[in-house]
Coordinates of C-alpha atoms in Angstrom, one line a residue:
M450 CA 22.0 3.1 19.8
P451 CA 19.0 1.2 18.8
N452 CA 15.5 2.4 19.4
A453 CA 13.8 1.4 22.7
V454 CA 10.8 0.7 20.3
P455 CA 11.6 0.6 16.7
L456 CA 9.1 1.7 14.2
L457 CA 9.6 -1.7 12.3
D458 CA 11.8 -4.6 13.2
F459 CA 11.6 -7.4 10.5
S460 CA 14.5 -9.3 12.2
R461 CA 12.0 -10.8 14.7
E462 CA 9.8 -12.3 11.8
Y463 CA 12.8 -13.3 9.8
Q464 CA 14.5 -15.2 12.7
L465 CA 11.0 -17.4 12.7
R466 CA 11.4 -18.1 9.1
R467 CA 15.1 -17.9 8.5
E468 CA 15.9 -21.4 7.6
E469 CA 12.7 -21.9 5.5
I470 CA 13.6 -18.8 3.5
L471 CA 17.2 -19.6 3.0
A472 CA 16.2 -23.2 1.7
A473 CA 13.8 -21.6 -0.9
L474 CA 16.8 -19.2 -2.1
E475 CA 19.0 -22.3 -2.4
L476 CA 16.6 -23.9 -4.5
V477 CA 16.5 -21.1 -7.0
A478 CA 20.4 -20.9 -6.9
D479 CA 20.5 -24.7 -7.7
S480 CA 18.0 -24.4 -10.5
Q481 CA 19.8 -21.3 -12.2
K482 CA 16.3 -20.2 -13.5
F483 CA 16.3 -16.7 -12.1
I484 CA 13.7 -14.8 -14.0
L485 CA 10.0 -15.7 -14.2
G486 CA 11.0 -19.1 -13.1
P487 CA 8.9 -21.9 -11.5
E488 CA 8.8 -20.0 -8.2
V489 CA 7.2 -17.0 -10.0
E490 CA 4.6 -19.2 -11.5
Q491 CA 4.0 -20.9 -8.2
F492 CA 3.8 -17.4 -6.5
E493 CA 1.3 -16.1 -9.0
A494 CA -1.0 -19.1 -8.7
A495 CA -0.9 -19.0 -4.9
A496 CA -1.6 -15.1 -4.9
A497 CA -4.5 -15.4 -7.3
S498 CA -6.3 -18.0 -5.1
A499 CA -5.5 -16.0 -1.9
L500 CA -7.1 -12.8 -3.5
Q501 CA -9.9 -14.6 -5.3
V502 CA -8.9 -13.4 -8.8
K503 CA -8.5 -15.1 -12.1
H504 CA -4.9 -13.7 -12.9
A505 CA -2.1 -12.5 -10.8
I506 CA 1.0 -11.3 -12.8
G507 CA 4.3 -10.7 -10.9
C508 CA 6.6 -7.8 -11.7
A509 CA 9.5 -6.0 -10.6
S510 CA 8.1 -3.5 -8.2
G511 CA 5.0 -1.8 -6.8
T512 CA 5.6 1.3 -9.0
D513 CA 5.9 -1.2 -12.2
A514 CA 2.7 -2.8 -10.9
L515 CA 0.9 0.5 -11.0
W516 CA 1.9 1.4 -14.4
L517 CA 0.9 -2.1 -15.7
A518 CA -2.4 -2.1 -14.2
L519 CA -3.2 1.2 -15.9
A520 CA -1.6 0.6 -19.2
A521 CA -2.8 -2.9 -19.4
A522 CA -6.5 -1.6 -18.8
G523 CA -6.0 0.7 -21.8
I524 CA -5.2 4.0 -20.1
G525 CA -3.0 6.2 -22.0
P526 CA -2.6 9.7 -23.8
G527 CA -5.6 11.8 -23.8
D528 CA -7.1 10.1 -20.8
E529 CA -7.5 11.6 -17.3
V530 CA -7.3 9.7 -14.3
I531 CA -8.7 10.9 -10.8
T532 CA -6.6 10.0 -7.7
T533 CA -5.6 11.2 -4.3
P534 CA -2.9 13.8 -3.5
F535 CA -2.5 12.1 -0.1
S536 CA -0.4 9.0 -1.0
F537 CA 3.0 7.9 -2.1
F538 CA 4.4 9.5 -5.2
A539 CA 4.1 6.4 -7.2
S540 CA 0.4 6.7 -7.3
T541 CA 0.7 9.7 -9.5
S542 CA 3.8 9.0 -11.3
A543 CA 2.4 5.8 -12.7
I544 CA -0.4 7.8 -14.3
L545 CA 2.2 10.1 -16.0
R546 CA 4.2 7.2 -17.0
A547 CA 1.1 5.7 -18.8
G548 CA 0.8 8.9 -20.8
A549 CA -2.4 10.0 -19.1
T550 CA -3.0 13.1 -16.8
P551 CA -3.4 12.9 -13.1
V552 CA -6.5 14.8 -11.7
F553 CA -6.6 15.0 -8.0
A554 CA -9.6 15.0 -5.6
D555 CA -9.5 15.5 -1.8
I556 CA -9.6 12.9 0.8
D557 CA -12.0 11.9 3.4
P558 CA -10.7 13.3 6.7
V559 CA -11.7 10.1 8.7
T560 CA -10.2 7.4 6.6
F561 CA -7.6 9.5 4.7
N562 CA -8.7 7.5 1.6
L563 CA -9.9 9.3 -1.7
S564 CA -13.4 10.8 -1.0
P565 CA -16.0 9.2 -3.6
A566 CA -17.8 12.8 -3.5
A567 CA -14.8 14.7 -4.1
A568 CA -13.8 12.1 -6.9
E569 CA -17.1 12.5 -8.7
A570 CA -17.0 16.3 -8.6
A571 CA -13.7 16.0 -10.6
I572 CA -14.9 13.9 -13.4
T573 CA -14.6 15.6 -16.9
P574 CA -15.6 14.3 -20.4
R575 CA -11.8 13.1 -20.5
T576 CA -12.0 11.1 -17.4
K577 CA -11.3 7.4 -18.1
A578 CA -10.6 6.0 -14.8
I579 CA -10.2 6.5 -11.0
L580 CA -7.1 5.3 -9.0
P581 CA -8.0 5.3 -5.4
V582 CA -5.4 4.2 -2.8
H583 CA -6.2 1.7 0.3
L584 CA -4.1 3.9 2.4
Y585 CA -2.5 2.4 5.5
G586 CA -4.1 -0.8 4.8
Q587 CA -7.8 0.3 5.1
P588 CA -9.7 -0.5 1.8
I589 CA -11.7 2.4 0.1
D590 CA -15.6 2.6 0.6
W591 CA -16.1 0.3 -2.4
D592 CA -19.9 0.4 -2.4
H593 CA -19.6 4.2 -3.2
F594 CA -17.0 3.7 -5.7
Q595 CA -18.6 0.9 -7.6
Q596 CA -21.7 3.0 -7.8
L597 CA -19.8 5.9 -9.1
T598 CA -17.8 4.2 -11.7
D599 CA -20.9 2.2 -12.9
R600 CA -22.9 5.5 -13.0
H601 CA -20.1 7.3 -15.2
K602 CA -18.9 4.1 -17.0
L603 CA -15.4 4.5 -15.7
L604 CA -12.5 2.0 -14.8
L605 CA -11.5 1.5 -11.2
V606 CA -7.8 0.8 -10.7
E607 CA -6.9 -0.2 -7.2
D608 CA -3.6 1.0 -5.6
A609 CA -3.5 -1.9 -3.1
A610 CA 0.3 -1.6 -2.5
Q611 CA -0.3 -1.2 1.2
A612 CA -3.4 -3.4 1.5
W613 CA -2.4 -7.3 1.0
G614 CA -5.3 -9.0 3.3
A615 CA -7.5 -6.0 3.5
R616 CA -11.2 -6.8 2.7
W617 CA -14.3 -4.9 1.8
K618 CA -17.0 -7.0 3.5
D619 CA -15.8 -10.3 2.3
T620 CA -14.2 -9.2 -0.8
P621 CA -10.4 -9.0 -0.8
A622 CA -8.7 -5.7 -1.8
G623 CA -7.1 -6.4 -5.2
S624 CA -10.2 -7.8 -6.7
L625 CA -12.6 -5.0 -6.5
G626 CA -11.7 -3.1 -9.6
A627 CA -10.8 -3.8 -13.3
S628 CA -7.2 -4.0 -12.2
A629 CA -5.1 -3.6 -9.1
A630 CA -1.4 -3.2 -8.1
F631 CA 0.6 -4.7 -5.1
S632 CA 3.9 -3.8 -3.9
F633 CA 6.1 -6.4 -1.9
Y634 CA 8.6 -3.8 -0.9
P635 CA 10.4 -5.1 2.3
T636 CA 8.3 -2.9 4.7
K637 CA 5.0 -4.3 3.5
N638 CA 2.8 -6.9 5.3
L639 CA 3.7 -9.4 2.4
A640 CA 7.3 -8.7 2.0
A641 CA 10.1 -9.5 -0.6
M642 CA 13.7 -9.0 0.3
G643 CA 14.1 -6.4 -2.2
D644 CA 11.7 -4.6 -4.8
A645 CA 8.8 -6.8 -6.3
G646 CA 5.1 -6.2 -7.2
M647 CA 2.0 -7.7 -8.7
V648 CA -0.9 -6.9 -10.9
T649 CA -4.2 -8.5 -10.3
T650 CA -7.4 -8.8 -12.5
N651 CA -10.3 -10.8 -13.5
D652 CA -10.2 -9.6 -17.1
D653 CA -8.3 -12.0 -19.3
S654 CA -7.3 -9.3 -21.9
V655 CA -6.0 -7.1 -19.3
A656 CA -4.0 -10.0 -17.8
D657 CA -2.7 -10.8 -21.3
H658 CA -1.6 -7.3 -22.0
A659 CA 0.2 -6.9 -18.7
R660 CA 2.2 -10.2 -19.2
A661 CA 3.3 -8.7 -22.5
L662 CA 4.0 -5.2 -21.3
R663 CA 6.2 -6.5 -18.5
T664 CA 8.6 -8.1 -21.1
H665 CA 9.0 -5.5 -23.6
G666 CA 5.7 -5.9 -25.2
M667 CA 6.4 -9.5 -26.3
R668 CA 4.0 -12.2 -26.6
Q669 CA 6.4 -14.4 -29.0
R670 CA 10.1 -14.2 -28.2
Y671 CA 11.9 -11.3 -30.0
F672 CA 8.5 -10.2 -31.7
H673 CA 7.3 -6.8 -29.9
D674 CA 3.8 -6.2 -30.6
E675 CA 4.1 -2.7 -28.7
I676 CA 6.5 -0.9 -26.5
G677 CA 6.6 -2.5 -23.1
W678 CA 9.3 -2.4 -20.3
N679 CA 11.5 -4.9 -18.5
A680 CA 9.3 -5.3 -15.4
R681 CA 9.8 -8.9 -14.6
L682 CA 9.7 -10.5 -11.2
D683 CA 12.9 -12.5 -10.2
S684 CA 12.8 -15.9 -8.9
F685 CA 14.7 -15.1 -5.6
Q686 CA 12.0 -12.5 -4.7
A687 CA 9.3 -15.0 -5.7
A688 CA 10.9 -17.7 -3.5
V689 CA 10.8 -15.4 -0.5
L690 CA 7.1 -14.6 -1.3
N691 CA 6.1 -18.1 -1.5
V692 CA 7.1 -18.6 2.1
R693 CA 5.9 -15.4 3.6
L694 CA 2.6 -15.8 1.9
K695 CA 1.8 -18.7 4.2
Y696 CA 2.2 -16.6 7.2
V697 CA 0.7 -13.3 6.1
I698 CA -2.6 -14.0 7.4
G699 CA -1.5 -14.7 10.9
G700 CA 0.7 -11.5 10.7
N701 CA -2.4 -9.5 9.8
E702 CA -4.2 -11.0 12.7
E703 CA -1.5 -10.0 15.1
R704 CA -1.3 -6.3 13.6
A705 CA -5.1 -6.1 14.3
R706 CA -4.6 -7.3 17.8
I707 CA -1.9 -4.7 18.2
A708 CA -4.2 -1.9 16.9
E709 CA -6.8 -2.9 19.5
N710 CA -4.1 -2.7 22.2
Y711 CA -3.3 0.7 21.2
L712 CA -7.0 1.6 21.4
H713 CA -7.4 0.3 25.1
L714 CA -4.0 1.8 26.1
F715 CA -5.1 5.3 24.7
Q716 CA -8.3 5.1 26.4
Q717 CA -6.8 4.2 29.8
A718 CA -4.3 7.1 29.4
G719 CA -7.1 9.6 28.7
L720 CA -5.7 10.5 25.4
V721 CA -8.7 10.0 23.1
G722 CA -9.5 13.5 22.1
A723 CA -6.2 14.8 22.7
I724 CA -5.1 12.9 19.6
T725 CA -7.2 11.2 16.8
L726 CA -7.0 7.4 16.6
P727 CA -7.7 5.4 13.3
E728 CA -11.4 4.9 12.7
M729 CA -12.6 2.2 10.3
L730 CA -15.7 2.2 8.0
T731 CA -18.2 -0.5 8.9
N732 CA -17.6 -2.7 6.1
A733 CA -13.7 -2.3 6.0
H734 CA -11.6 -4.8 7.2
S735 CA -8.0 -3.2 7.6
A736 CA -4.8 -4.8 6.9
W737 CA -3.2 -2.4 9.5
H738 CA -0.2 -1.8 7.4
Q739 CA 0.4 1.4 9.4
Y740 CA -1.2 2.7 12.8
V741 CA -1.6 6.4 12.0
I742 CA -2.9 8.9 14.6
R743 CA -3.6 12.6 14.1
A744 CA -1.5 14.5 16.6
P745 CA -1.8 18.3 17.5
R746 CA 2.0 19.7 17.4
R747 CA 2.9 16.6 15.6
N748 CA 6.5 17.7 14.8
D749 CA 7.1 18.5 18.5
L750 CA 5.5 15.2 19.5
R751 CA 8.0 13.3 17.1
T752 CA 11.0 15.1 18.5
H753 CA 10.0 14.2 21.9
L754 CA 9.5 10.5 20.9
T755 CA 12.7 10.3 19.0
A756 CA 14.6 11.7 22.1
H757 CA 13.0 8.7 24.0
R758 CA 14.2 6.3 21.2
I759 CA 10.5 5.7 19.9
G760 CA 10.5 5.1 16.3
T761 CA 7.8 7.0 14.1
E762 CA 7.3 8.1 10.6
I763 CA 5.4 10.6 8.6
Y764 CA 3.2 9.2 5.8
Y765 CA 3.1 11.8 4.1
P766 CA 4.8 15.3 5.0
L767 CA 3.9 17.0 1.6
P768 CA 1.0 16.2 -0.6
I769 CA 1.5 15.2 -4.1
H770 CA -0.1 18.1 -5.6
L771 CA 2.4 20.5 -4.0
Q772 CA 5.6 18.3 -4.9
P773 CA 7.9 20.5 -7.0
S774 CA 8.4 18.2 -9.8
L775 CA 4.6 18.4 -10.5
A776 CA 4.1 22.2 -10.6
H777 CA 3.3 22.0 -14.1
L778 CA -0.2 20.6 -13.3
G779 CA -1.1 23.9 -11.8
Y780 CA -2.2 23.1 -8.1
K781 CA -1.9 25.5 -5.4
A782 CA -1.9 25.2 -1.5
G783 CA -5.2 25.4 -0.2
T784 CA -6.8 23.4 -3.2
F785 CA -7.1 20.1 -1.0
P786 CA -7.6 21.2 2.7
H787 CA -8.2 17.9 4.0
S788 CA -5.2 16.4 2.5
E789 CA -2.9 19.4 3.3
Q790 CA -4.1 19.2 6.9
A791 CA -3.5 15.5 7.2
A792 CA 0.0 16.2 6.0
H793 CA 0.7 18.4 9.1
E794 CA -1.0 16.1 11.7
V795 CA -0.5 12.3 10.8
L796 CA 2.2 10.3 12.7
A797 CA 2.7 6.4 12.1
L798 CA 3.5 4.5 15.4
P799 CA 5.1 1.2 15.6
I800 CA 3.1 -1.8 14.4
F801 CA 4.6 -5.0 13.2
P802 CA 4.3 -8.7 14.1
G803 CA 6.5 -9.3 17.0
L804 CA 5.6 -6.0 18.5
R805 CA 5.3 -6.5 22.5
L806 CA 2.7 -5.2 24.7
D807 CA 5.3 -3.6 27.0
E808 CA 6.7 -1.8 24.0
Q809 CA 3.2 -0.4 23.2
E810 CA 2.8 0.5 26.7
L811 CA 6.0 2.7 26.5
V812 CA 5.0 4.3 23.4
V813 CA 1.6 5.4 24.9
Q814 CA 3.4 6.5 28.1
R815 CA 5.7 8.7 26.2
I816 CA 2.7 10.3 24.2
A817 CA 1.0 10.8 27.4
E818 CA 3.9 12.5 29.0
F819 CA 4.2 15.0 26.0
Y820 CA 0.4 16.0 26.3
S821 CA 0.4 15.9 30.3

């Protein structure tokens, strides 16, 4: 039985764009140019323009994009990269894949993003870069991170996987640091129909390096300057992204309206204080990739909502520093209290273009019933 209110329902958006998307896919099939074809070049140019960057390099996934953004910026063995323990695992695994060492620092409890003060306290002589995440679509406190990286002469690499369309003041996420990584996984605001990603940068040398690394370290066919990887973007995914790129601004504006509706509905229900609602920094313009509340008795609330067919998700139930595969890094429970508390309290509610007001009202009604 389908959910009364799904966490995500992409079929609504797809029905609006179906004919346009299928026509774009048919053109690729007819051209027989499937890897790094004209559609990829078109998407890279359009994405660079939208993000106000010189270079956009398409690749096979958001995870590949993170690795490319780090490796192309010269981060490798012997380097430390400071990042958040409260994110998807790829934020850390990409650092390890580049040969560097991840060093964690705690989050700001209001935004869930990496704390600039905690990051600064984690700097050592081996620190080369900071990798903050624009979590849930809210950009990092760029002013403080820019001051921090300038003061310590560090690189800043953005994990913008959840943040297409987010801005700090008037500057788009993805154009703030030395390089940035985007994901176009099917759940993202700008979504492919499979895995796809992108690296963005204003640095010509970083862009050249990323393009070589995504094709096994080749700049000239069959001449390998270094060991890279097969991380190329295929033309079918680029064709889908070319269509959806035209509509992502409108989709983000709708997400912002949905977030505003939630605020009013929770206020009317008298739930502000019983739960903690998302809070934006003054200069941050969120892409609203997720609408995440902090909820007492979170697991019981989720069970209640599931019983009433309300879709929810936990992003993320176990911080990265406590993942079994990273036990060798030596972190213990209690090291990052804000991240660990967030992991016990966060709950993502339905938010996607096409979500109706009556569906939001039902979500809030069921939450109010739980806390009454």
